[in-house]
Amino acid sequence: MKLINLPKKICLYILVIGILLFTGYPFVYMIMTSFKSMKGFFLDPFSLFSGSLTLENYSTVFDMGIGSYFTNSLIITVLSVLLVVFISALASYPLSRIKFKLNRPLFLLFIAGMMVPMHATLIPIFLLTQNMGLYDSLTALLGPYIAFSLPISIFILTQFMGELPKELEEAAQLDGANHWNIFWKILFPNLAPAISTIVIYNFLYLWTEFIFALTLITDTGSMTLPLGLQDFYGEFTVNVPGLMAALVLASLPVIAVFIIAQERVVKGLTGGSVKG
Amino acid sequence: MSKSRVLKQNLDKNKKGTNKWTILWFVLPALLIYVVYTLYPIIATFNYSLLDWNGASGISEFVGIQNYINLFADSSFWQALENNMLLVVVSVFIQIPLGLVMALVLFSDVYGKRLLNVVFFLPYLMSTIAIGLLWVYLYSPESGPINKIATFLGLGDFEWLGNADLAMLAVLIVIIWQFSPFYMILFKAAIVGIPEELYEAAKIDGASSTQQFFFVTFPALIPTIVSSSVLAVVGSLKSFDIIYIMTGGGPGNATEILGTYMYKQGFVNLNMGYASTIAAVMFIIAFIAVVIIQLIDYLRKKKGVFL
């Protein structure tokens, strides 16, 4: 029995090693290169361990201002995610708990937004941002970031709220509580699982968002991390280890969050895409 | 007035008298942002698509459907559309199967699953820009390891991203690398959802593990496969970052996709009207894809057929 399975086992391990090399090697290359000196890299770009490892690239990247890109990304991402949670929870309350004529059409209108390619809005948003005097500031991103996170968030929250038991607010209704109190004091505290899903989903989307940042920001001081990386690319063409250090720093926070909260992250990501 | 009457009045007030204004206040913030940053821009895009409008001079002129006529005669547009379709084909026939294989591996009795779980998923967590830059150097003709491997295997070395015949393949490999883990987690979630009893029943009937896969696992995954395939159409229309950073659509327009072509026309050449036409066509394609998704979904639920 064991012997018959052996060839199968070997095939399985060849497959696993193949996939592991394909997915893992680029990371190994990125990390190892980020610790090489320029000289060490050009002498031997392929070795995993070069004789002397150095942290010099990381200090170079900090000197070039990756900290500011980082802060900008953090500010805009956190702010957008907080607002998205609040605004989408507000909208999902009547959509899921109150019967009114426009219930269904409104819900469909919102979730249709999931399918809109950003490009279909790019030029008007670019002009609008200029007209509002927001161009080249971090605030310029707030509107599009919230707008493009809303559909999925409203979708998840409306579904989730719709499944909460009716009894939850009936007692409060008997006591004459108004809708705001029912929403804020009774329903909102019960939304934690759905909110963690939309926080993770939107955080990952916004942390890596590029095209709106590219069209709405040119000023180095307002650049987000993906935009900053592109900027480094322009300046670092030959300093491969330096660029790799920047890539490691940019990827680290998300990867750390994933390793700490693996199951939550996976749930957050699939919750956003698995439907019915 | 007795207490119970007050209670009843309160309940009635809440049930019937839900004020339209109350509903409006809850929905208003979301609606406002959605209208300003999604609905209005889409309408404006269609409107601009009828203009001959140079962003540099700021002069615009109504030209009707002339932009659309030009677009359909524009070989770069067809090249971009073809590449977009290639993205869809690759996600359906390579990423989705690879994602399935990766998910199955994680359910097999392979050693070191905890580590594999993390490593298999890592690519999806990197920003597309970071991925693009990393691979630009992996493909580098002078110092990149991919050429080293190709030479070692006796294939010779290539100017991967600078060669019009190879650039699209090179970019597609990166896209496969990035998105297979996404399909992997979709499949993992779907496999976990398959009832254990089905496997037990299959075992009692003497089904081998291969038979179990084809008669239990696979049929249960068809809905996931169908919805991911159609989502790939919308995903392809949204892609931009990876091509923009790795090749900019070049060499020539070998790797151009609708997203990069629209950006180039609008923000590099400043042909705002023509770029809006491309954007409008992208919206229409996405819209048609959605209608098809809905139709398939409807048929599946109505007749219980797997399309």
PDB file of C-alpha atoms in Angstrom, chain A:
ATOM      1  CA  MET A   1       0.000   0.000   0.000  1.00  0.00           C
ATOM      2  CA  LYS A   2       2.736   2.429   1.051  1.00  0.00           C
ATOM      3  CA  LEU A   3       4.864   1.408  -1.914  1.00  0.00           C
ATOM      4  CA  ILE A   4       2.122   2.016  -4.446  1.00  0.00           C
ATOM      5  CA  ASN A   5       1.748   5.503  -3.086  1.00  0.00           C
ATOM      6  CA  LEU A   6       5.412   6.322  -3.369  1.00  0.00           C
ATOM      7  CA  PRO A   7       5.457   7.491  -7.030  1.00  0.00           C
ATOM      8  CA  LYS A   8       2.376   9.581  -6.292  1.00  0.00           C
ATOM      9  CA  LYS A   9       4.139  11.123  -3.319  1.00  0.00           C
ATOM     10  CA  ILE A  10       7.189  11.935  -5.397  1.00  0.00           C
ATOM     11  CA  CYS A  11       5.037  13.639  -8.029  1.00  0.00           C
ATOM     12  CA  LEU A  12       3.299  15.633  -5.334  1.00  0.00           C
ATOM     13  CA  TYR A  13       6.591  16.831  -3.882  1.00  0.00           C
ATOM     14  CA  ILE A  14       7.998  17.749  -7.289  1.00  0.00           C
ATOM     15  CA  LEU A  15       4.865  19.795  -7.874  1.00  0.00           C
ATOM     16  CA  VAL A  16       5.074  21.448  -4.466  1.00  0.00           C
ATOM     17  CA  ILE A  17       8.754  22.300  -4.881  1.00  0.00           C
ATOM     18  CA  GLY A  18       8.048  23.702  -8.340  1.00  0.00           C
ATOM     19  CA  ILE A  19       5.297  25.986  -7.084  1.00  0.00           C
ATOM     20  CA  LEU A  20       7.350  26.912  -4.036  1.00  0.00           C
ATOM     21  CA  LEU A  21      10.295  27.989  -6.183  1.00  0.00           C
ATOM     22  CA  PHE A  22       8.045  29.950  -8.549  1.00  0.00           C
ATOM     23  CA  THR A  23       6.249  31.840  -5.765  1.00  0.00           C
ATOM     24  CA  GLY A  24       9.055  32.037  -3.242  1.00  0.00           C
ATOM     25  CA  TYR A  25      12.194  32.701  -5.255  1.00  0.00           C
ATOM     26  CA  PRO A  26      11.370  36.327  -6.206  1.00  0.00           C
ATOM     27  CA  PHE A  27      10.993  37.111  -2.498  1.00  0.00           C
ATOM     28  CA  VAL A  28      14.291  35.454  -1.645  1.00  0.00           C
ATOM     29  CA  TYR A  29      15.972  37.422  -4.433  1.00  0.00           C
ATOM     30  CA  MET A  30      14.404  40.685  -3.263  1.00  0.00           C
ATOM     31  CA  ILE A  31      15.402  40.213   0.359  1.00  0.00           C
ATOM     32  CA  MET A  32      18.923  38.936  -0.263  1.00  0.00           C
ATOM     33  CA  THR A  33      19.694  41.636  -2.822  1.00  0.00           C
ATOM     34  CA  SER A  34      18.488  44.326  -0.434  1.00  0.00           C
ATOM     35  CA  PHE A  35      21.336  43.390   1.927  1.00  0.00           C
ATOM     36  CA  LYS A  36      24.087  43.441  -0.698  1.00  0.00           C
ATOM     37  CA  SER A  37      26.370  46.353  -1.354  1.00  0.00           C
ATOM     38  CA  MET A  38      26.287  47.802  -4.876  1.00  0.00           C
ATOM     39  CA  LYS A  39      29.731  46.385  -5.498  1.00  0.00           C
ATOM     40  CA  GLY A  40      28.797  43.006  -4.100  1.00  0.00           C
ATOM     41  CA  PHE A  41      25.709  42.946  -6.296  1.00  0.00           C
ATOM     42  CA  PHE A  42      27.523  43.675  -9.511  1.00  0.00           C
ATOM     43  CA  LEU A  43      30.308  41.244  -8.765  1.00  0.00           C
ATOM     44  CA  ASP A  44      27.816  38.491  -8.164  1.00  0.00           C
ATOM     45  CA  PRO A  45      24.110  39.336  -8.673  1.00  0.00           C
ATOM     46  CA  PHE A  46      22.928  35.764  -8.276  1.00  0.00           C
ATOM     47  CA  SER A  47      24.443  34.413  -5.093  1.00  0.00           C
ATOM     48  CA  LEU A  48      21.987  34.123  -2.252  1.00  0.00           C
ATOM     49  CA  PHE A  49      24.573  35.139   0.309  1.00  0.00           C
ATOM     50  CA  SER A  50      27.295  37.489  -0.714  1.00  0.00           C
ATOM     51  CA  GLY A  51      30.285  37.751   1.583  1.00  0.00           C
ATOM     52  CA  SER A  52      29.350  41.009   3.224  1.00  0.00           C
ATOM     53  CA  LEU A  53      25.808  41.883   4.140  1.00  0.00           C
ATOM     54  CA  THR A  54      25.006  45.521   4.691  1.00  0.00           C
ATOM     55  CA  LEU A  55      22.158  47.667   5.980  1.00  0.00           C
ATOM     56  CA  GLU A  56      23.442  50.605   3.991  1.00  0.00           C
ATOM     57  CA  ASN A  57      20.632  50.295   1.384  1.00  0.00           C
ATOM     58  CA  TYR A  58      17.984  50.668   4.022  1.00  0.00           C
ATOM     59  CA  SER A  59      19.548  53.824   5.381  1.00  0.00           C
ATOM     60  CA  THR A  60      19.843  55.178   1.825  1.00  0.00           C
ATOM     61  CA  VAL A  61      16.142  54.523   1.248  1.00  0.00           C
ATOM     62  CA  PHE A  62      15.234  56.306   4.477  1.00  0.00           C
ATOM     63  CA  ASP A  63      17.473  59.222   3.547  1.00  0.00           C
ATOM     64  CA  MET A  64      15.614  59.478   0.246  1.00  0.00           C
ATOM     65  CA  GLY A  65      12.365  59.957   2.102  1.00  0.00           C
ATOM     66  CA  ILE A  66      10.550  56.644   2.070  1.00  0.00           C
ATOM     67  CA  GLY A  67       9.328  57.636   5.535  1.00  0.00           C
ATOM     68  CA  SER A  68       7.241  60.444   4.086  1.00  0.00           C
ATOM     69  CA  TYR A  69       5.647  58.167   1.459  1.00  0.00           C
ATOM     70  CA  PHE A  70       4.929  55.717   4.199  1.00  0.00           C
ATOM     71  CA  THR A  71       3.271  58.316   6.404  1.00  0.00           C
ATOM     72  CA  ASN A  72       1.215  59.626   3.478  1.00  0.00           C
ATOM     73  CA  SER A  73      -0.001  56.137   2.609  1.00  0.00           C
ATOM     74  CA  LEU A  74      -0.827  55.421   6.213  1.00  0.00           C
ATOM     75  CA  ILE A  75      -2.767  58.672   6.672  1.00  0.00           C
ATOM     76  CA  ILE A  76      -4.851  58.382   3.515  1.00  0.00           C
ATOM     77  CA  THR A  77      -5.477  54.654   3.923  1.00  0.00           C
ATOM     78  CA  VAL A  78      -6.528  54.833   7.574  1.00  0.00           C
ATOM     79  CA  LEU A  79      -8.668  57.918   7.029  1.00  0.00           C
ATOM     80  CA  SER A  80     -10.402  56.442   3.972  1.00  0.00           C
ATOM     81  CA  VAL A  81     -11.009  53.103   5.644  1.00  0.00           C
ATOM     82  CA  LEU A  82     -12.504  54.719   8.763  1.00  0.00           C
ATOM     83  CA  LEU A  83     -14.807  56.884   6.677  1.00  0.00           C
ATOM     84  CA  VAL A  84     -15.779  53.986   4.437  1.00  0.00           C
ATOM     85  CA  VAL A  85     -16.714  51.860   7.446  1.00  0.00           C
ATOM     86  CA  PHE A  86     -18.883  54.579   8.905  1.00  0.00           C
ATOM     87  CA  ILE A  87     -20.502  55.769   5.675  1.00  0.00           C
ATOM     88  CA  SER A  88     -21.197  52.286   4.347  1.00  0.00           C
ATOM     89  CA  ALA A  89     -22.612  51.117   7.679  1.00  0.00           C
ATOM     90  CA  LEU A  90     -24.943  54.130   7.694  1.00  0.00           C
ATOM     91  CA  ALA A  91     -26.162  53.401   4.184  1.00  0.00           C
ATOM     92  CA  SER A  92     -26.533  49.676   4.833  1.00  0.00           C
ATOM     93  CA  TYR A  93     -28.863  50.247   7.781  1.00  0.00           C
ATOM     94  CA  PRO A  94     -31.941  51.368   5.819  1.00  0.00           C
ATOM     95  CA  LEU A  95     -30.980  49.125   2.901  1.00  0.00           C
ATOM     96  CA  SER A  96     -31.138  46.045   5.114  1.00  0.00           C
ATOM     97  CA  ARG A  97     -33.483  46.869   8.008  1.00  0.00           C
ATOM     98  CA  ILE A  98     -36.123  49.263   6.706  1.00  0.00           C
ATOM     99  CA  LYS A  99     -38.584  48.484   3.945  1.00  0.00           C
ATOM    100  CA  PHE A 100     -39.045  51.291   1.476  1.00  0.00           C
ATOM    101  CA  LYS A 101     -39.765  51.593  -2.204  1.00  0.00           C
ATOM    102  CA  LEU A 102     -36.265  52.276  -3.449  1.00  0.00           C
ATOM    103  CA  ASN A 103     -34.651  49.642  -1.285  1.00  0.00           C
ATOM    104  CA  ARG A 104     -33.637  47.190  -3.985  1.00  0.00           C
ATOM    105  CA  PRO A 105     -32.818  49.665  -6.807  1.00  0.00           C
ATOM    106  CA  LEU A 106     -30.617  51.695  -4.488  1.00  0.00           C
ATOM    107  CA  PHE A 107     -28.758  48.600  -3.331  1.00  0.00           C
ATOM    108  CA  LEU A 108     -28.217  47.500  -6.923  1.00  0.00           C
ATOM    109  CA  LEU A 109     -27.056  50.966  -7.905  1.00  0.00           C
ATOM    110  CA  PHE A 110     -24.402  50.878  -5.201  1.00  0.00           C
ATOM    111  CA  ILE A 111     -23.123  47.369  -5.851  1.00  0.00           C
ATOM    112  CA  ALA A 112     -22.995  47.983  -9.607  1.00  0.00           C
ATOM    113  CA  GLY A 113     -20.060  50.223  -8.725  1.00  0.00           C
ATOM    114  CA  MET A 114     -17.938  47.109  -8.169  1.00  0.00           C
ATOM    115  CA  MET A 115     -17.800  46.568 -11.898  1.00  0.00           C
ATOM    116  CA  VAL A 116     -16.847  50.100 -12.932  1.00  0.00           C
ATOM    117  CA  PRO A 117     -13.310  50.320 -14.368  1.00  0.00           C
ATOM    118  CA  MET A 118     -11.496  53.254 -12.746  1.00  0.00           C
ATOM    119  CA  HIS A 119     -10.538  54.508 -16.183  1.00  0.00           C
ATOM    120  CA  ALA A 120     -14.172  55.319 -16.947  1.00  0.00           C
ATOM    121  CA  THR A 121     -14.025  57.996 -14.243  1.00  0.00           C
ATOM    122  CA  LEU A 122     -10.428  59.126 -14.506  1.00  0.00           C
ATOM    123  CA  ILE A 123     -10.591  62.244 -16.672  1.00  0.00           C
ATOM    124  CA  PRO A 124     -13.688  63.744 -15.004  1.00  0.00           C
ATOM    125  CA  ILE A 125     -12.227  63.081 -11.538  1.00  0.00           C
ATOM    126  CA  PHE A 126      -8.957  64.645 -12.646  1.00  0.00           C
ATOM    127  CA  LEU A 127     -10.776  67.799 -13.810  1.00  0.00           C
ATOM    128  CA  LEU A 128     -13.067  67.856 -10.793  1.00  0.00           C
ATOM    129  CA  THR A 129     -10.095  67.627  -8.436  1.00  0.00           C
ATOM    130  CA  GLN A 130      -8.420  70.533 -10.193  1.00  0.00           C
ATOM    131  CA  ASN A 131     -11.581  72.615 -10.047  1.00  0.00           C
ATOM    132  CA  MET A 132     -11.965  71.933  -6.360  1.00  0.00           C
ATOM    133  CA  GLY A 133      -8.388  73.054  -5.759  1.00  0.00           C
ATOM    134  CA  LEU A 134      -7.427  69.677  -4.309  1.00  0.00           C
ATOM    135  CA  TYR A 135      -5.028  68.652  -7.067  1.00  0.00           C
ATOM    136  CA  ASP A 136      -1.593  67.566  -5.801  1.00  0.00           C
ATOM    137  CA  SER A 137      -2.691  67.126  -2.207  1.00  0.00           C
ATOM    138  CA  LEU A 138      -3.304  63.961  -0.274  1.00  0.00           C
ATOM    139  CA  THR A 139      -6.936  65.008   0.217  1.00  0.00           C
ATOM    140  CA  ALA A 140      -7.461  64.672  -3.539  1.00  0.00           C
ATOM    141  CA  LEU A 141      -7.434  60.897  -3.072  1.00  0.00           C
ATOM    142  CA  LEU A 142     -10.057  60.798  -0.347  1.00  0.00           C
ATOM    143  CA  GLY A 143     -13.095  61.113  -2.633  1.00  0.00           C
ATOM    144  CA  PRO A 144     -12.139  58.478  -5.210  1.00  0.00           C
ATOM    145  CA  TYR A 145     -10.794  56.140  -2.526  1.00  0.00           C
ATOM    146  CA  ILE A 146     -14.040  56.234  -0.570  1.00  0.00           C
ATOM    147  CA  ALA A 147     -16.195  56.040  -3.690  1.00  0.00           C
ATOM    148  CA  PHE A 148     -14.399  52.957  -5.035  1.00  0.00           C
ATOM    149  CA  SER A 149     -14.448  51.189  -1.658  1.00  0.00           C
ATOM    150  CA  LEU A 150     -18.124  51.854  -0.995  1.00  0.00           C
ATOM    151  CA  PRO A 151     -19.784  49.315  -3.324  1.00  0.00           C
ATOM    152  CA  ILE A 152     -18.083  46.224  -1.893  1.00  0.00           C
ATOM    153  CA  SER A 153     -18.438  47.541   1.666  1.00  0.00           C
ATOM    154  CA  ILE A 154     -22.141  48.276   1.282  1.00  0.00           C
ATOM    155  CA  PHE A 155     -22.577  44.862  -0.310  1.00  0.00           C
ATOM    156  CA  ILE A 156     -20.920  43.047   2.593  1.00  0.00           C
ATOM    157  CA  LEU A 157     -22.554  45.110   5.322  1.00  0.00           C
ATOM    158  CA  THR A 158     -26.064  45.008   3.857  1.00  0.00           C
ATOM    159  CA  GLN A 159     -25.879  41.230   3.522  1.00  0.00           C
ATOM    160  CA  PHE A 160     -24.533  40.876   7.043  1.00  0.00           C
ATOM    161  CA  MET A 161     -27.038  43.250   8.645  1.00  0.00           C
ATOM    162  CA  GLY A 162     -29.877  41.599   6.795  1.00  0.00           C
ATOM    163  CA  GLU A 163     -29.062  38.316   8.511  1.00  0.00           C
ATOM    164  CA  LEU A 164     -29.100  39.732  12.052  1.00  0.00           C
ATOM    165  CA  PRO A 165     -32.262  38.719  13.974  1.00  0.00           C
ATOM    166  CA  LYS A 166     -35.193  41.155  13.901  1.00  0.00           C
ATOM    167  CA  GLU A 167     -35.611  40.816  17.679  1.00  0.00           C
ATOM    168  CA  LEU A 168     -32.450  42.816  18.080  1.00  0.00           C
ATOM    169  CA  GLU A 169     -34.181  46.132  17.549  1.00  0.00           C
ATOM    170  CA  GLU A 170     -37.763  45.226  18.361  1.00  0.00           C
ATOM    171  CA  ALA A 171     -37.349  45.817  22.088  1.00  0.00           C
ATOM    172  CA  ALA A 172     -35.766  49.165  21.395  1.00  0.00           C
ATOM    173  CA  GLN A 173     -38.581  50.055  18.981  1.00  0.00           C
ATOM    174  CA  LEU A 174     -41.087  49.319  21.737  1.00  0.00           C
ATOM    175  CA  ASP A 175     -39.229  51.749  23.953  1.00  0.00           C
ATOM    176  CA  GLY A 176     -39.542  54.338  21.239  1.00  0.00           C
ATOM    177  CA  ALA A 177     -35.877  54.513  20.322  1.00  0.00           C
ATOM    178  CA  ASN A 178     -35.264  56.445  17.127  1.00  0.00           C
ATOM    179  CA  HIS A 179     -33.460  55.030  14.095  1.00  0.00           C
ATOM    180  CA  TRP A 180     -30.175  56.672  14.949  1.00  0.00           C
ATOM    181  CA  ASN A 181     -30.102  55.030  18.385  1.00  0.00           C
ATOM    182  CA  ILE A 182     -31.135  51.672  16.980  1.00  0.00           C
ATOM    183  CA  PHE A 183     -28.388  51.875  14.381  1.00  0.00           C
ATOM    184  CA  TRP A 184     -25.634  53.238  16.548  1.00  0.00           C
ATOM    185  CA  LYS A 185     -26.296  51.571  19.909  1.00  0.00           C
ATOM    186  CA  ILE A 186     -27.831  48.254  18.891  1.00  0.00           C
ATOM    187  CA  LEU A 187     -26.783  47.268  15.379  1.00  0.00           C
ATOM    188  CA  PHE A 188     -23.364  48.841  14.979  1.00  0.00           C
ATOM    189  CA  PRO A 189     -21.788  46.955  17.929  1.00  0.00           C
ATOM    190  CA  ASN A 190     -22.934  43.697  16.313  1.00  0.00           C
ATOM    191  CA  LEU A 191     -21.184  44.360  13.025  1.00  0.00           C
ATOM    192  CA  ALA A 192     -17.628  43.538  14.128  1.00  0.00           C
ATOM    193  CA  PRO A 193     -17.091  40.463  11.875  1.00  0.00           C
ATOM    194  CA  ALA A 194     -18.334  42.263   8.758  1.00  0.00           C
ATOM    195  CA  ILE A 195     -16.393  45.395   9.629  1.00  0.00           C
ATOM    196  CA  SER A 196     -13.158  43.464  10.052  1.00  0.00           C
ATOM    197  CA  THR A 197     -13.739  42.018   6.595  1.00  0.00           C
ATOM    198  CA  ILE A 198     -14.203  45.387   4.937  1.00  0.00           C
ATOM    199  CA  VAL A 199     -11.321  46.956   6.869  1.00  0.00           C
ATOM    200  CA  ILE A 200      -8.907  44.279   5.642  1.00  0.00           C
ATOM    201  CA  TYR A 201     -10.235  44.271   2.091  1.00  0.00           C
ATOM    202  CA  ASN A 202     -10.168  48.023   1.679  1.00  0.00           C
ATOM    203  CA  PHE A 203      -6.892  48.485   3.506  1.00  0.00           C
ATOM    204  CA  LEU A 204      -5.151  46.144   1.103  1.00  0.00           C
ATOM    205  CA  TYR A 205      -6.774  47.802  -1.922  1.00  0.00           C
ATOM    206  CA  LEU A 206      -5.979  51.347  -0.836  1.00  0.00           C
ATOM    207  CA  TRP A 207      -2.479  50.638   0.469  1.00  0.00           C
ATOM    208  CA  THR A 208      -1.537  49.471  -3.024  1.00  0.00           C
ATOM    209  CA  GLU A 209      -3.752  51.808  -5.072  1.00  0.00           C
ATOM    210  CA  PHE A 210      -1.853  53.414  -7.920  1.00  0.00           C
ATOM    211  CA  ILE A 211      -3.835  54.913 -10.773  1.00  0.00           C
ATOM    212  CA  PHE A 212      -5.696  57.655  -8.896  1.00  0.00           C
ATOM    213  CA  ALA A 213      -2.504  58.563  -7.034  1.00  0.00           C
ATOM    214  CA  LEU A 214      -0.696  58.725 -10.376  1.00  0.00           C
ATOM    215  CA  THR A 215      -3.238  61.052 -11.974  1.00  0.00           C
ATOM    216  CA  LEU A 216      -3.973  63.290  -8.992  1.00  0.00           C
ATOM    217  CA  ILE A 217      -0.543  63.717  -7.380  1.00  0.00           C
ATOM    218  CA  THR A 218       2.752  64.920  -8.844  1.00  0.00           C
ATOM    219  CA  ASP A 219       4.217  66.646  -5.801  1.00  0.00           C
ATOM    220  CA  THR A 220       6.804  64.478  -4.016  1.00  0.00           C
ATOM    221  CA  GLY A 221       5.599  65.646  -0.614  1.00  0.00           C
ATOM    222  CA  SER A 222       2.114  64.198  -1.177  1.00  0.00           C
ATOM    223  CA  MET A 223       3.113  60.946  -2.835  1.00  0.00           C
ATOM    224  CA  THR A 224       1.873  57.632  -1.488  1.00  0.00           C
ATOM    225  CA  LEU A 225       4.064  54.540  -1.266  1.00  0.00           C
ATOM    226  CA  PRO A 226       3.340  53.004  -4.711  1.00  0.00           C
ATOM    227  CA  LEU A 227       3.947  56.389  -6.312  1.00  0.00           C
ATOM    228  CA  GLY A 228       7.116  56.828  -4.254  1.00  0.00           C
ATOM    229  CA  LEU A 229       8.393  53.439  -5.413  1.00  0.00           C
ATOM    230  CA  GLN A 230       7.920  54.526  -8.993  1.00  0.00           C
ATOM    231  CA  ASP A 231       9.892  57.655  -8.189  1.00  0.00           C
ATOM    232  CA  PHE A 232      12.710  55.592  -6.666  1.00  0.00           C
ATOM    233  CA  TYR A 233      12.769  53.483  -9.802  1.00  0.00           C
ATOM    234  CA  GLY A 234      13.552  56.588 -11.818  1.00  0.00           C
ATOM    235  CA  GLU A 235      16.403  57.577  -9.507  1.00  0.00           C
ATOM    236  CA  PHE A 236      17.722  54.138  -8.689  1.00  0.00           C
ATOM    237  CA  THR A 237      18.078  52.642 -12.172  1.00  0.00           C
ATOM    238  CA  VAL A 238      21.469  51.144 -11.390  1.00  0.00           C
ATOM    239  CA  ASN A 239      21.191  50.870  -7.610  1.00  0.00           C
ATOM    240  CA  VAL A 240      19.340  47.569  -7.640  1.00  0.00           C
ATOM    241  CA  PRO A 241      20.020  46.735  -3.961  1.00  0.00           C
ATOM    242  CA  GLY A 242      18.669  50.157  -2.958  1.00  0.00           C
ATOM    243  CA  LEU A 243      15.446  49.626  -4.872  1.00  0.00           C
ATOM    244  CA  MET A 244      15.051  46.125  -3.426  1.00  0.00           C
ATOM    245  CA  ALA A 245      15.389  47.579   0.081  1.00  0.00           C
ATOM    246  CA  ALA A 246      12.569  50.013  -0.761  1.00  0.00           C
ATOM    247  CA  LEU A 247      10.418  47.142  -2.056  1.00  0.00           C
ATOM    248  CA  VAL A 248      11.039  45.118   1.101  1.00  0.00           C
ATOM    249  CA  LEU A 249      10.055  48.059   3.302  1.00  0.00           C
ATOM    250  CA  ALA A 250       6.939  48.742   1.243  1.00  0.00           C
ATOM    251  CA  SER A 251       5.775  45.117   1.371  1.00  0.00           C
ATOM    252  CA  LEU A 252       6.679  44.387   4.964  1.00  0.00           C
ATOM    253  CA  PRO A 253       3.649  45.866   6.770  1.00  0.00           C
ATOM    254  CA  VAL A 254       1.073  43.941   4.746  1.00  0.00           C
ATOM    255  CA  ILE A 255       3.021  40.696   4.950  1.00  0.00           C
ATOM    256  CA  ALA A 256       3.453  41.144   8.713  1.00  0.00           C
ATOM    257  CA  VAL A 257      -0.266  41.720   9.155  1.00  0.00           C
ATOM    258  CA  PHE A 258      -0.959  38.621   7.083  1.00  0.00           C
ATOM    259  CA  ILE A 259       1.357  36.408   9.105  1.00  0.00           C
ATOM    260  CA  ILE A 260      -0.121  37.645  12.389  1.00  0.00           C
ATOM    261  CA  ALA A 261      -3.773  37.499  11.363  1.00  0.00           C
ATOM    262  CA  GLN A 262      -3.733  34.935   8.561  1.00  0.00           C
ATOM    263  CA  GLU A 263      -7.245  33.618   8.895  1.00  0.00           C
ATOM    264  CA  ARG A 264      -8.802  37.032   9.236  1.00  0.00           C
ATOM    265  CA  VAL A 265      -7.043  38.337   6.169  1.00  0.00           C
ATOM    266  CA  VAL A 266      -8.095  35.370   4.060  1.00  0.00           C
ATOM    267  CA  LYS A 267     -11.640  35.745   5.288  1.00  0.00           C
ATOM    268  CA  GLY A 268     -11.518  39.454   4.515  1.00  0.00           C
ATOM    269  CA  LEU A 269     -10.368  38.802   0.986  1.00  0.00           C
ATOM    270  CA  THR A 270     -12.733  35.980   0.149  1.00  0.00           C
ATOM    271  CA  GLY A 271     -15.657  37.706   1.857  1.00  0.00           C
ATOM    272  CA  GLY A 272     -15.257  40.366  -0.763  1.00  0.00           C
ATOM    273  CA  SER A 273     -15.365  38.120  -3.761  1.00  0.00           C
ATOM    274  CA  VAL A 274     -17.368  35.024  -2.984  1.00  0.00           C
ATOM    275  CA  LYS A 275     -20.973  35.697  -3.713  1.00  0.00           C
ATOM    276  CA  GLY A 276     -24.022  33.536  -3.073  1.00  0.00           C
TER     277      GLY A 276
END
